[in-house]
Amino acid sequence: MSDAPLELQLRHDLRTAAGPVTMEVALRLESGSITALTGPSGVGKTTLLRIIAGLVKPQSGRIAFGREVWLDTEQKIFQKPQLRQAGLVFQDYALFPHLSVEQNVAFALKKGQDPGRVDELLREVELTQLADRRPHQLSGGQQQRVALARALASRPRLLLLDEPLSALDRSMRQRLQDYLLEIQQRYQLTILLVTHDLGEIFRLADQVVEMETGKIKRQGTPEQVFAKVHSLADGPGLYGEVVSCKIENGQATVQALIAQKIHKFRLPADQAADLVPGRSFLLRYSVDTPVVEVIR
């Protein structure tokens, strides 16, 4: 793991549906970590990613990645996007519709890079057999893997992901979440991920940054940020840890540590196969019926 944290301090005026908002953010991402950026729409999450990538110039601020200064408005430093070691994956993937899978990935190569890098990446994302297809001929999961391969083509050290899995079904999301963890470890990437999905946050993130009206509202581990925020029956889900699980007559009785208290709930036995003591999970309610998603 390299010792190149991302450090930024930014001020930027936003125009939102609710009116003008001033974004003021000071943030440090540890090298090799995954940070989830969450919060309501219009608070500046996507703009923050675009500023880091160099696609938007803020009114004032500084961005440094290790010893490299990407932005310093006082010193009039503004490094171009192609010189920043950052890969960006947009929410809609932003693939070129008239280019093939292979051509989309090759587009991101830097001048002088080995073209063999494209073949290498297509093998890694298991798309070699689809290299000649256009984006409209691919599934959502396949398009997402093309976008990731393109973002990795230039060998970035920082990966910026703007809700890349939001349009996928739960099964595909979980498979690609596992793939993100795999490539993060393989390339020792620092990742900043915009997401609203609580399960995704607990599955992937080392730390969470919650934004509200352009400011950081809360910051910490997923457990620190969310454990005391939700009650058992509200919100998108609730994080917990299994204490015990007993199965009788097709029903599972689970005791779990949730928000530092022991809670008991029941669910069908077929949902409880992986709920062994110590296992982390996300508990959701659908029409008063508990649904459990195992995290680790």
PDB file of C-alpha atoms in Angstrom:
ATOM      1  CA  MET A   1       0.000   0.000   0.000  1.00  0.00           C
ATOM      2  CA  SER A   2       1.448   3.376  -1.021  1.00  0.00           C
ATOM      3  CA  ASP A   3       1.625   6.363   1.328  1.00  0.00           C
ATOM      4  CA  ALA A   4      -0.230   8.847  -0.855  1.00  0.00           C
ATOM      5  CA  PRO A   5      -3.325  10.190   0.918  1.00  0.00           C
ATOM      6  CA  LEU A   6      -5.719  12.509  -0.910  1.00  0.00           C
ATOM      7  CA  GLU A   7      -6.131  15.779   0.957  1.00  0.00           C
ATOM      8  CA  LEU A   8      -8.451  18.539  -0.130  1.00  0.00           C
ATOM      9  CA  GLN A   9      -9.952  21.764   1.095  1.00  0.00           C
ATOM     10  CA  LEU A  10     -12.457  23.346  -1.280  1.00  0.00           C
ATOM     11  CA  ARG A  11     -14.989  26.130  -1.576  1.00  0.00           C
ATOM     12  CA  HIS A  12     -17.347  26.219  -4.531  1.00  0.00           C
ATOM     13  CA  ASP A  13     -20.723  27.821  -5.238  1.00  0.00           C
ATOM     14  CA  LEU A  14     -23.450  25.458  -6.453  1.00  0.00           C
ATOM     15  CA  ARG A  15     -26.752  26.121  -8.166  1.00  0.00           C
ATOM     16  CA  THR A  16     -29.320  23.616  -6.960  1.00  0.00           C
ATOM     17  CA  ALA A  17     -33.078  23.122  -7.328  1.00  0.00           C
ATOM     18  CA  ALA A  18     -33.449  24.575  -3.832  1.00  0.00           C
ATOM     19  CA  GLY A  19     -31.368  27.644  -4.687  1.00  0.00           C
ATOM     20  CA  PRO A  20     -27.681  28.617  -4.401  1.00  0.00           C
ATOM     21  CA  VAL A  21     -25.513  26.563  -2.031  1.00  0.00           C
ATOM     22  CA  THR A  22     -21.887  27.071  -1.072  1.00  0.00           C
ATOM     23  CA  MET A  23     -19.934  23.841  -0.870  1.00  0.00           C
ATOM     24  CA  GLU A  24     -17.188  23.924   1.767  1.00  0.00           C
ATOM     25  CA  VAL A  25     -15.369  20.629   2.223  1.00  0.00           C
ATOM     26  CA  ALA A  26     -12.164  19.621   3.999  1.00  0.00           C
ATOM     27  CA  LEU A  27     -11.392  15.925   3.563  1.00  0.00           C
ATOM     28  CA  ARG A  28      -8.583  13.385   3.800  1.00  0.00           C
ATOM     29  CA  LEU A  29      -8.732   9.945   2.164  1.00  0.00           C
ATOM     30  CA  GLU A  30      -6.144   7.486   3.422  1.00  0.00           C
ATOM     31  CA  SER A  31      -4.097   5.674   0.819  1.00  0.00           C
ATOM     32  CA  GLY A  32      -5.661   2.378  -0.260  1.00  0.00           C
ATOM     33  CA  SER A  33      -8.979   3.098   1.464  1.00  0.00           C
ATOM     34  CA  ILE A  34     -12.564   3.083   0.205  1.00  0.00           C
ATOM     35  CA  THR A  35     -14.642   6.106   1.201  1.00  0.00           C
ATOM     36  CA  ALA A  36     -18.393   6.272   0.616  1.00  0.00           C
ATOM     37  CA  LEU A  37     -19.810   9.714  -0.108  1.00  0.00           C
ATOM     38  CA  THR A  38     -23.527   9.913   0.642  1.00  0.00           C
ATOM     39  CA  GLY A  39     -26.321  12.418   1.252  1.00  0.00           C
ATOM     40  CA  PRO A  40     -29.381  13.882  -0.506  1.00  0.00           C
ATOM     41  CA  SER A  41     -29.369  14.913  -4.169  1.00  0.00           C
ATOM     42  CA  GLY A  42     -28.063  18.384  -4.900  1.00  0.00           C
ATOM     43  CA  VAL A  43     -25.596  18.665  -1.988  1.00  0.00           C
ATOM     44  CA  GLY A  44     -22.488  18.611  -4.205  1.00  0.00           C
ATOM     45  CA  LYS A  45     -21.385  14.955  -4.288  1.00  0.00           C
ATOM     46  CA  THR A  46     -21.010  14.664  -8.071  1.00  0.00           C
ATOM     47  CA  THR A  47     -19.506  18.145  -8.305  1.00  0.00           C
ATOM     48  CA  LEU A  48     -16.925  17.172  -5.694  1.00  0.00           C
ATOM     49  CA  LEU A  49     -15.863  14.163  -7.788  1.00  0.00           C
ATOM     50  CA  ARG A  50     -15.630  16.324 -10.909  1.00  0.00           C
ATOM     51  CA  ILE A  51     -13.507  18.897  -9.058  1.00  0.00           C
ATOM     52  CA  ILE A  52     -11.105  16.181  -7.880  1.00  0.00           C
ATOM     53  CA  ALA A  53     -10.894  14.779 -11.418  1.00  0.00           C
ATOM     54  CA  GLY A  54     -10.132  18.259 -12.800  1.00  0.00           C
ATOM     55  CA  LEU A  55     -13.351  18.617 -14.815  1.00  0.00           C
ATOM     56  CA  VAL A  56     -14.569  21.553 -12.683  1.00  0.00           C
ATOM     57  CA  LYS A  57     -12.426  24.339 -11.250  1.00  0.00           C
ATOM     58  CA  PRO A  58     -13.616  25.519  -7.820  1.00  0.00           C
ATOM     59  CA  GLN A  59     -13.687  29.121  -6.635  1.00  0.00           C
ATOM     60  CA  SER A  60     -10.933  28.368  -4.135  1.00  0.00           C
ATOM     61  CA  GLY A  61      -9.105  25.468  -2.580  1.00  0.00           C
ATOM     62  CA  ARG A  62      -6.287  22.982  -2.670  1.00  0.00           C
ATOM     63  CA  ILE A  63      -6.034  19.310  -3.665  1.00  0.00           C
ATOM     64  CA  ALA A  64      -2.939  17.215  -3.051  1.00  0.00           C
ATOM     65  CA  PHE A  65      -2.438  13.531  -3.751  1.00  0.00           C
ATOM     66  CA  GLY A  66       0.625  12.515  -1.795  1.00  0.00           C
ATOM     67  CA  ARG A  67       3.370  14.917  -2.822  1.00  0.00           C
ATOM     68  CA  GLU A  68       1.593  15.976  -6.019  1.00  0.00           C
ATOM     69  CA  VAL A  69      -0.401  19.205  -5.887  1.00  0.00           C
ATOM     70  CA  TRP A  70      -3.302  18.983  -8.328  1.00  0.00           C
ATOM     71  CA  LEU A  71      -4.935  22.270  -7.393  1.00  0.00           C
ATOM     72  CA  ASP A  72      -3.920  25.340  -5.435  1.00  0.00           C
ATOM     73  CA  THR A  73      -5.920  28.429  -6.332  1.00  0.00           C
ATOM     74  CA  GLU A  74      -3.660  30.723  -4.282  1.00  0.00           C
ATOM     75  CA  GLN A  75      -0.570  29.475  -6.136  1.00  0.00           C
ATOM     76  CA  LYS A  76      -2.507  29.391  -9.442  1.00  0.00           C
ATOM     77  CA  ILE A  77      -1.884  25.664  -9.843  1.00  0.00           C
ATOM     78  CA  PHE A  78      -4.424  23.687 -11.847  1.00  0.00           C
ATOM     79  CA  GLN A  79      -3.256  20.335 -13.153  1.00  0.00           C
ATOM     80  CA  LYS A  80      -5.128  19.129 -16.223  1.00  0.00           C
ATOM     81  CA  PRO A  81      -7.385  16.050 -15.844  1.00  0.00           C
ATOM     82  CA  GLN A  82      -5.144  13.863 -18.002  1.00  0.00           C
ATOM     83  CA  LEU A  83      -2.177  14.597 -15.694  1.00  0.00           C
ATOM     84  CA  ARG A  84      -4.017  13.582 -12.534  1.00  0.00           C
ATOM     85  CA  GLN A  85      -3.725   9.912 -11.622  1.00  0.00           C
ATOM     86  CA  ALA A  86      -7.483   9.577 -11.270  1.00  0.00           C
ATOM     87  CA  GLY A  87     -10.083   7.459 -13.064  1.00  0.00           C
ATOM     88  CA  LEU A  88     -13.739   8.545 -13.079  1.00  0.00           C
ATOM     89  CA  VAL A  89     -16.777   6.319 -13.673  1.00  0.00           C
ATOM     90  CA  PHE A  90     -20.001   8.236 -14.273  1.00  0.00           C
ATOM     91  CA  GLN A  91     -23.433   7.111 -13.118  1.00  0.00           C
ATOM     92  CA  ASP A  92     -24.559   6.483 -16.716  1.00  0.00           C
ATOM     93  CA  TYR A  93     -21.108   5.019 -17.619  1.00  0.00           C
ATOM     94  CA  ALA A  94     -20.678   7.634 -20.433  1.00  0.00           C
ATOM     95  CA  LEU A  95     -19.536   5.036 -22.978  1.00  0.00           C
ATOM     96  CA  PHE A  96     -19.109   6.150 -26.586  1.00  0.00           C
ATOM     97  CA  PRO A  97     -22.061   4.521 -28.410  1.00  0.00           C
ATOM     98  CA  HIS A  98     -20.299   4.407 -31.810  1.00  0.00           C
ATOM     99  CA  LEU A  99     -17.182   2.669 -30.439  1.00  0.00           C
ATOM    100  CA  SER A 100     -16.729  -0.996 -29.615  1.00  0.00           C
ATOM    101  CA  VAL A 101     -15.907  -2.287 -26.148  1.00  0.00           C
ATOM    102  CA  GLU A 102     -12.240  -2.519 -27.116  1.00  0.00           C
ATOM    103  CA  GLN A 103     -12.198   0.987 -28.597  1.00  0.00           C
ATOM    104  CA  ASN A 104     -13.922   2.479 -25.528  1.00  0.00           C
ATOM    105  CA  VAL A 105     -11.207   1.094 -23.264  1.00  0.00           C
ATOM    106  CA  ALA A 106      -8.383   2.030 -25.673  1.00  0.00           C
ATOM    107  CA  PHE A 107      -9.633   5.630 -25.764  1.00  0.00           C
ATOM    108  CA  ALA A 108      -8.392   6.132 -22.188  1.00  0.00           C
ATOM    109  CA  LEU A 109      -4.811   5.007 -22.843  1.00  0.00           C
ATOM    110  CA  LYS A 110      -2.188   7.674 -22.377  1.00  0.00           C
ATOM    111  CA  LYS A 111       0.160   8.548 -25.207  1.00  0.00           C
ATOM    112  CA  GLY A 112       2.867   5.927 -25.479  1.00  0.00           C
ATOM    113  CA  GLN A 113       1.075   3.331 -23.339  1.00  0.00           C
ATOM    114  CA  ASP A 114       1.256  -0.296 -24.432  1.00  0.00           C
ATOM    115  CA  PRO A 115      -1.917  -1.183 -26.440  1.00  0.00           C
ATOM    116  CA  GLY A 116      -1.672  -4.615 -24.831  1.00  0.00           C
ATOM    117  CA  ARG A 117      -3.069  -2.963 -21.700  1.00  0.00           C
ATOM    118  CA  VAL A 118      -6.525  -3.097 -23.357  1.00  0.00           C
ATOM    119  CA  ASP A 119      -6.398  -6.881 -23.850  1.00  0.00           C
ATOM    120  CA  GLU A 120      -5.173  -7.286 -20.276  1.00  0.00           C
ATOM    121  CA  LEU A 121      -8.091  -5.289 -18.867  1.00  0.00           C
ATOM    122  CA  LEU A 122     -10.695  -7.031 -21.024  1.00  0.00           C
ATOM    123  CA  ARG A 123      -9.451 -10.365 -19.687  1.00  0.00           C
ATOM    124  CA  GLU A 124      -9.652  -9.084 -16.116  1.00  0.00           C
ATOM    125  CA  VAL A 125     -13.248  -7.866 -16.502  1.00  0.00           C
ATOM    126  CA  GLU A 126     -14.158 -11.021 -18.479  1.00  0.00           C
ATOM    127  CA  LEU A 127     -15.221  -9.172 -21.622  1.00  0.00           C
ATOM    128  CA  THR A 128     -12.698 -10.497 -24.150  1.00  0.00           C
ATOM    129  CA  GLN A 129     -15.431 -12.312 -26.086  1.00  0.00           C
ATOM    130  CA  LEU A 130     -17.452  -9.071 -26.325  1.00  0.00           C
ATOM    131  CA  ALA A 131     -14.594  -6.828 -27.475  1.00  0.00           C
ATOM    132  CA  ASP A 132     -16.237  -6.036 -30.834  1.00  0.00           C
ATOM    133  CA  ARG A 133     -19.703  -5.216 -29.466  1.00  0.00           C
ATOM    134  CA  ARG A 134     -21.160  -1.740 -29.099  1.00  0.00           C
ATOM    135  CA  PRO A 135     -22.481  -0.503 -25.704  1.00  0.00           C
ATOM    136  CA  HIS A 136     -26.153  -0.934 -26.709  1.00  0.00           C
ATOM    137  CA  GLN A 137     -25.494  -4.651 -27.214  1.00  0.00           C
ATOM    138  CA  LEU A 138     -24.363  -5.093 -23.589  1.00  0.00           C
ATOM    139  CA  SER A 139     -26.215  -5.630 -20.326  1.00  0.00           C
ATOM    140  CA  GLY A 140     -25.996  -3.042 -17.545  1.00  0.00           C
ATOM    141  CA  GLY A 141     -23.432  -5.112 -15.677  1.00  0.00           C
ATOM    142  CA  GLN A 142     -21.298  -5.519 -18.796  1.00  0.00           C
ATOM    143  CA  GLN A 143     -21.418  -1.769 -19.504  1.00  0.00           C
ATOM    144  CA  GLN A 144     -20.354  -1.109 -15.931  1.00  0.00           C
ATOM    145  CA  ARG A 145     -17.334  -3.391 -16.350  1.00  0.00           C
ATOM    146  CA  VAL A 146     -16.387  -1.611 -19.595  1.00  0.00           C
ATOM    147  CA  ALA A 147     -16.555   1.727 -17.770  1.00  0.00           C
ATOM    148  CA  LEU A 148     -14.372   0.360 -14.973  1.00  0.00           C
ATOM    149  CA  ALA A 149     -11.853  -1.057 -17.450  1.00  0.00           C
ATOM    150  CA  ARG A 150     -11.676   2.307 -19.220  1.00  0.00           C
ATOM    151  CA  ALA A 151     -11.154   4.090 -15.891  1.00  0.00           C
ATOM    152  CA  LEU A 152      -8.306   1.688 -15.059  1.00  0.00           C
ATOM    153  CA  ALA A 153      -6.636   1.892 -18.471  1.00  0.00           C
ATOM    154  CA  SER A 154      -4.256   4.713 -17.548  1.00  0.00           C
ATOM    155  CA  ARG A 155      -3.244   2.957 -14.304  1.00  0.00           C
ATOM    156  CA  PRO A 156      -4.743   5.509 -11.894  1.00  0.00           C
ATOM    157  CA  ARG A 157      -4.042   5.497  -8.172  1.00  0.00           C
ATOM    158  CA  LEU A 158      -7.396   7.125  -7.359  1.00  0.00           C
ATOM    159  CA  LEU A 159     -10.771   5.824  -8.575  1.00  0.00           C
ATOM    160  CA  LEU A 160     -13.825   8.119  -8.452  1.00  0.00           C
ATOM    161  CA  LEU A 161     -17.166   6.326  -8.780  1.00  0.00           C
ATOM    162  CA  ASP A 162     -20.459   8.216  -9.153  1.00  0.00           C
ATOM    163  CA  GLU A 163     -23.207   5.717  -8.237  1.00  0.00           C
ATOM    164  CA  PRO A 164     -21.943   3.219 -10.826  1.00  0.00           C
ATOM    165  CA  LEU A 165     -24.165   0.370  -9.570  1.00  0.00           C
ATOM    166  CA  SER A 166     -27.420   2.264  -8.985  1.00  0.00           C
ATOM    167  CA  ALA A 167     -29.203   0.991 -12.122  1.00  0.00           C
ATOM    168  CA  LEU A 168     -28.457  -2.695 -11.478  1.00  0.00           C
ATOM    169  CA  ASP A 169     -30.534  -5.312  -9.677  1.00  0.00           C
ATOM    170  CA  ARG A 170     -29.454  -6.492  -6.220  1.00  0.00           C
ATOM    171  CA  SER A 171     -27.833  -9.731  -7.395  1.00  0.00           C
ATOM    172  CA  MET A 172     -25.726  -7.940 -10.021  1.00  0.00           C
ATOM    173  CA  ARG A 173     -24.872  -5.162  -7.547  1.00  0.00           C
ATOM    174  CA  GLN A 174     -23.494  -7.668  -5.063  1.00  0.00           C
ATOM    175  CA  ARG A 175     -21.390  -9.423  -7.699  1.00  0.00           C
ATOM    176  CA  LEU A 176     -19.925  -6.130  -8.895  1.00  0.00           C
ATOM    177  CA  GLN A 177     -19.364  -4.936  -5.328  1.00  0.00           C
ATOM    178  CA  ASP A 178     -17.218  -8.032  -4.836  1.00  0.00           C
ATOM    179  CA  TYR A 179     -15.422  -7.205  -8.092  1.00  0.00           C
ATOM    180  CA  LEU A 180     -14.740  -3.641  -6.892  1.00  0.00           C
ATOM    181  CA  LEU A 181     -13.160  -5.010  -3.724  1.00  0.00           C
ATOM    182  CA  GLU A 182     -11.043  -7.357  -5.836  1.00  0.00           C
ATOM    183  CA  ILE A 183      -9.689  -4.655  -8.156  1.00  0.00           C
ATOM    184  CA  GLN A 184      -9.168  -2.266  -5.238  1.00  0.00           C
ATOM    185  CA  GLN A 185      -6.913  -4.791  -3.554  1.00  0.00           C
ATOM    186  CA  ARG A 186      -5.208  -5.840  -6.793  1.00  0.00           C
ATOM    187  CA  TYR A 187      -4.261  -2.301  -7.799  1.00  0.00           C
ATOM    188  CA  GLN A 188      -4.029  -0.843  -4.253  1.00  0.00           C
ATOM    189  CA  LEU A 189      -6.437   1.898  -5.272  1.00  0.00           C
ATOM    190  CA  THR A 190      -7.834   4.711  -3.190  1.00  0.00           C
ATOM    191  CA  ILE A 191     -11.558   4.857  -3.994  1.00  0.00           C
ATOM    192  CA  LEU A 192     -14.166   7.577  -3.455  1.00  0.00           C
ATOM    193  CA  LEU A 193     -17.633   6.152  -4.120  1.00  0.00           C
ATOM    194  CA  VAL A 194     -20.894   8.121  -4.294  1.00  0.00           C
ATOM    195  CA  THR A 195     -23.757   5.884  -3.153  1.00  0.00           C
ATOM    196  CA  HIS A 196     -27.113   6.052  -1.360  1.00  0.00           C
ATOM    197  CA  ASP A 197     -27.255   2.314  -0.697  1.00  0.00           C
ATOM    198  CA  LEU A 198     -26.629   1.439   2.947  1.00  0.00           C
ATOM    199  CA  GLY A 199     -25.799  -2.191   2.205  1.00  0.00           C
ATOM    200  CA  GLU A 200     -23.235  -1.073  -0.349  1.00  0.00           C
ATOM    201  CA  ILE A 201     -21.686   1.291   2.190  1.00  0.00           C
ATOM    202  CA  PHE A 202     -21.298  -1.416   4.828  1.00  0.00           C
ATOM    203  CA  ARG A 203     -20.061  -3.953   2.283  1.00  0.00           C
ATOM    204  CA  LEU A 204     -17.401  -1.715   0.716  1.00  0.00           C
ATOM    205  CA  ALA A 205     -16.473   1.361   2.716  1.00  0.00           C
ATOM    206  CA  ASP A 206     -13.756   1.915   5.297  1.00  0.00           C
ATOM    207  CA  GLN A 207     -15.186   5.338   6.054  1.00  0.00           C
ATOM    208  CA  VAL A 208     -18.340   7.307   5.248  1.00  0.00           C
ATOM    209  CA  VAL A 209     -18.680  11.008   4.513  1.00  0.00           C
ATOM    210  CA  GLU A 210     -22.279  12.223   4.725  1.00  0.00           C
ATOM    211  CA  MET A 211     -22.938  15.582   3.062  1.00  0.00           C
ATOM    212  CA  GLU A 212     -25.780  18.014   3.572  1.00  0.00           C
ATOM    213  CA  THR A 213     -26.204  21.375   1.775  1.00  0.00           C
ATOM    214  CA  GLY A 214     -22.593  21.430   0.643  1.00  0.00           C
ATOM    215  CA  LYS A 215     -21.085  20.637   4.043  1.00  0.00           C
ATOM    216  CA  ILE A 216     -19.909  17.454   5.740  1.00  0.00           C
ATOM    217  CA  LYS A 217     -22.604  16.489   8.238  1.00  0.00           C
ATOM    218  CA  ARG A 218     -21.046  13.298   9.619  1.00  0.00           C
ATOM    219  CA  GLN A 219     -17.854  11.349   9.020  1.00  0.00           C
ATOM    220  CA  GLY A 220     -16.530   8.060  10.369  1.00  0.00           C
ATOM    221  CA  THR A 221     -16.797   4.314   9.906  1.00  0.00           C
ATOM    222  CA  PRO A 222     -20.167   2.976   8.641  1.00  0.00           C
ATOM    223  CA  GLU A 223     -20.932   1.773  12.168  1.00  0.00           C
ATOM    224  CA  GLN A 224     -20.140   5.183  13.680  1.00  0.00           C
ATOM    225  CA  VAL A 225     -22.195   7.115  11.152  1.00  0.00           C
ATOM    226  CA  PHE A 226     -25.259   4.872  10.889  1.00  0.00           C
ATOM    227  CA  ALA A 227     -25.555   2.608  13.952  1.00  0.00           C
ATOM    228  CA  LYS A 228     -27.463   5.173  16.011  1.00  0.00           C
ATOM    229  CA  VAL A 229     -29.289   6.886  13.164  1.00  0.00           C
ATOM    230  CA  HIS A 230     -31.965   4.332  12.238  1.00  0.00           C
ATOM    231  CA  SER A 231     -34.555   2.489  14.314  1.00  0.00           C
ATOM    232  CA  LEU A 232     -35.549  -1.091  13.577  1.00  0.00           C
ATOM    233  CA  ALA A 233     -38.482  -0.239  11.324  1.00  0.00           C
ATOM    234  CA  ASP A 234     -37.357   2.848   9.412  1.00  0.00           C
ATOM    235  CA  GLY A 235     -34.897   3.976   6.803  1.00  0.00           C
ATOM    236  CA  PRO A 236     -33.179   2.047   4.030  1.00  0.00           C
ATOM    237  CA  GLY A 237     -31.774  -0.541   6.419  1.00  0.00           C
ATOM    238  CA  LEU A 238     -30.102  -1.214   9.715  1.00  0.00           C
ATOM    239  CA  TYR A 239     -26.658  -2.629  10.424  1.00  0.00           C
ATOM    240  CA  GLY A 240     -26.250  -5.395  12.995  1.00  0.00           C
ATOM    241  CA  GLU A 241     -24.128  -8.320  14.159  1.00  0.00           C
ATOM    242  CA  VAL A 242     -25.462 -11.802  14.874  1.00  0.00           C
ATOM    243  CA  VAL A 243     -25.267 -12.955  18.501  1.00  0.00           C
ATOM    244  CA  SER A 244     -27.224 -16.200  18.041  1.00  0.00           C
ATOM    245  CA  CYS A 245     -29.529 -17.854  15.527  1.00  0.00           C
ATOM    246  CA  LYS A 246     -31.878 -20.754  16.355  1.00  0.00           C
ATOM    247  CA  ILE A 247     -33.925 -22.529  13.666  1.00  0.00           C
ATOM    248  CA  GLU A 248     -37.118 -24.424  14.527  1.00  0.00           C
ATOM    249  CA  ASN A 249     -40.106 -25.443  12.404  1.00  0.00           C
ATOM    250  CA  GLY A 250     -38.977 -23.468   9.377  1.00  0.00           C
ATOM    251  CA  GLN A 251     -38.469 -20.250  11.347  1.00  0.00           C
ATOM    252  CA  ALA A 252     -35.245 -18.622  12.520  1.00  0.00           C
ATOM    253  CA  THR A 253     -35.065 -16.662  15.747  1.00  0.00           C
ATOM    254  CA  VAL A 254     -32.152 -14.234  15.598  1.00  0.00           C
ATOM    255  CA  GLN A 255     -30.634 -12.287  18.443  1.00  0.00           C
ATOM    256  CA  ALA A 256     -28.431  -9.480  17.199  1.00  0.00           C
ATOM    257  CA  LEU A 257     -26.489  -6.492  18.420  1.00  0.00           C
ATOM    258  CA  ILE A 258     -28.046  -3.452  16.758  1.00  0.00           C
ATOM    259  CA  ALA A 259     -27.157   0.115  17.750  1.00  0.00           C
ATOM    260  CA  GLN A 260     -25.378  -1.266  20.839  1.00  0.00           C
ATOM    261  CA  LYS A 261     -28.514  -3.071  22.082  1.00  0.00           C
ATOM    262  CA  ILE A 262     -29.641  -6.707  21.786  1.00  0.00           C
ATOM    263  CA  HIS A 263     -32.712  -7.149  19.563  1.00  0.00           C
ATOM    264  CA  LYS A 264     -34.641 -10.280  18.640  1.00  0.00           C
ATOM    265  CA  PHE A 265     -36.447 -10.844  15.352  1.00  0.00           C
ATOM    266  CA  ARG A 266     -37.805 -13.791  13.355  1.00  0.00           C
ATOM    267  CA  LEU A 267     -37.565 -14.609   9.671  1.00  0.00           C
ATOM    268  CA  PRO A 268     -37.929 -17.657   7.384  1.00  0.00           C
ATOM    269  CA  ALA A 269     -35.240 -20.269   7.938  1.00  0.00           C
ATOM    270  CA  ASP A 270     -34.079 -20.091   4.314  1.00  0.00           C
ATOM    271  CA  GLN A 271     -32.968 -16.485   4.903  1.00  0.00           C
ATOM    272  CA  ALA A 272     -30.888 -17.442   7.927  1.00  0.00           C
ATOM    273  CA  ALA A 273     -28.415 -19.947   6.477  1.00  0.00           C
ATOM    274  CA  ASP A 274     -25.470 -17.522   6.721  1.00  0.00           C
ATOM    275  CA  LEU A 275     -26.438 -15.858  10.012  1.00  0.00           C
ATOM    276  CA  VAL A 276     -23.744 -17.391  12.180  1.00  0.00           C
ATOM    277  CA  PRO A 277     -22.579 -15.618  15.369  1.00  0.00           C
ATOM    278  CA  GLY A 278     -20.322 -12.683  14.579  1.00  0.00           C
ATOM    279  CA  ARG A 279     -21.625 -12.268  11.027  1.00  0.00           C
ATOM    280  CA  SER A 280     -22.541  -8.712   9.994  1.00  0.00           C
ATOM    281  CA  PHE A 281     -25.804  -8.050   8.192  1.00  0.00           C
ATOM    282  CA  LEU A 282     -28.200  -5.373   7.000  1.00  0.00           C
ATOM    283  CA  LEU A 283     -31.809  -5.645   8.174  1.00  0.00           C
ATOM    284  CA  ARG A 284     -34.558  -4.157   6.037  1.00  0.00           C
ATOM    285  CA  TYR A 285     -38.334  -4.242   6.434  1.00  0.00           C
ATOM    286  CA  SER A 286     -40.685  -4.792   3.501  1.00  0.00           C
ATOM    287  CA  VAL A 287     -44.372  -4.448   4.468  1.00  0.00           C
ATOM    288  CA  ASP A 288     -43.492  -5.381   8.093  1.00  0.00           C
ATOM    289  CA  THR A 289     -41.565  -8.456   6.920  1.00  0.00           C
ATOM    290  CA  PRO A 290     -37.862  -8.567   7.836  1.00  0.00           C
ATOM    291  CA  VAL A 291     -35.388  -9.104   5.019  1.00  0.00           C
ATOM    292  CA  VAL A 292     -31.746  -9.761   5.885  1.00  0.00           C
ATOM    293  CA  GLU A 293     -28.760  -9.123   3.607  1.00  0.00           C
ATOM    294  CA  VAL A 294     -25.495 -10.640   4.823  1.00  0.00           C
ATOM    295  CA  ILE A 295     -22.564  -8.223   4.461  1.00  0.00           C
ATOM    296  CA  ARG A 296     -19.504 -10.185   5.547  1.00  0.00           C
TER     297      ARG A 296
END
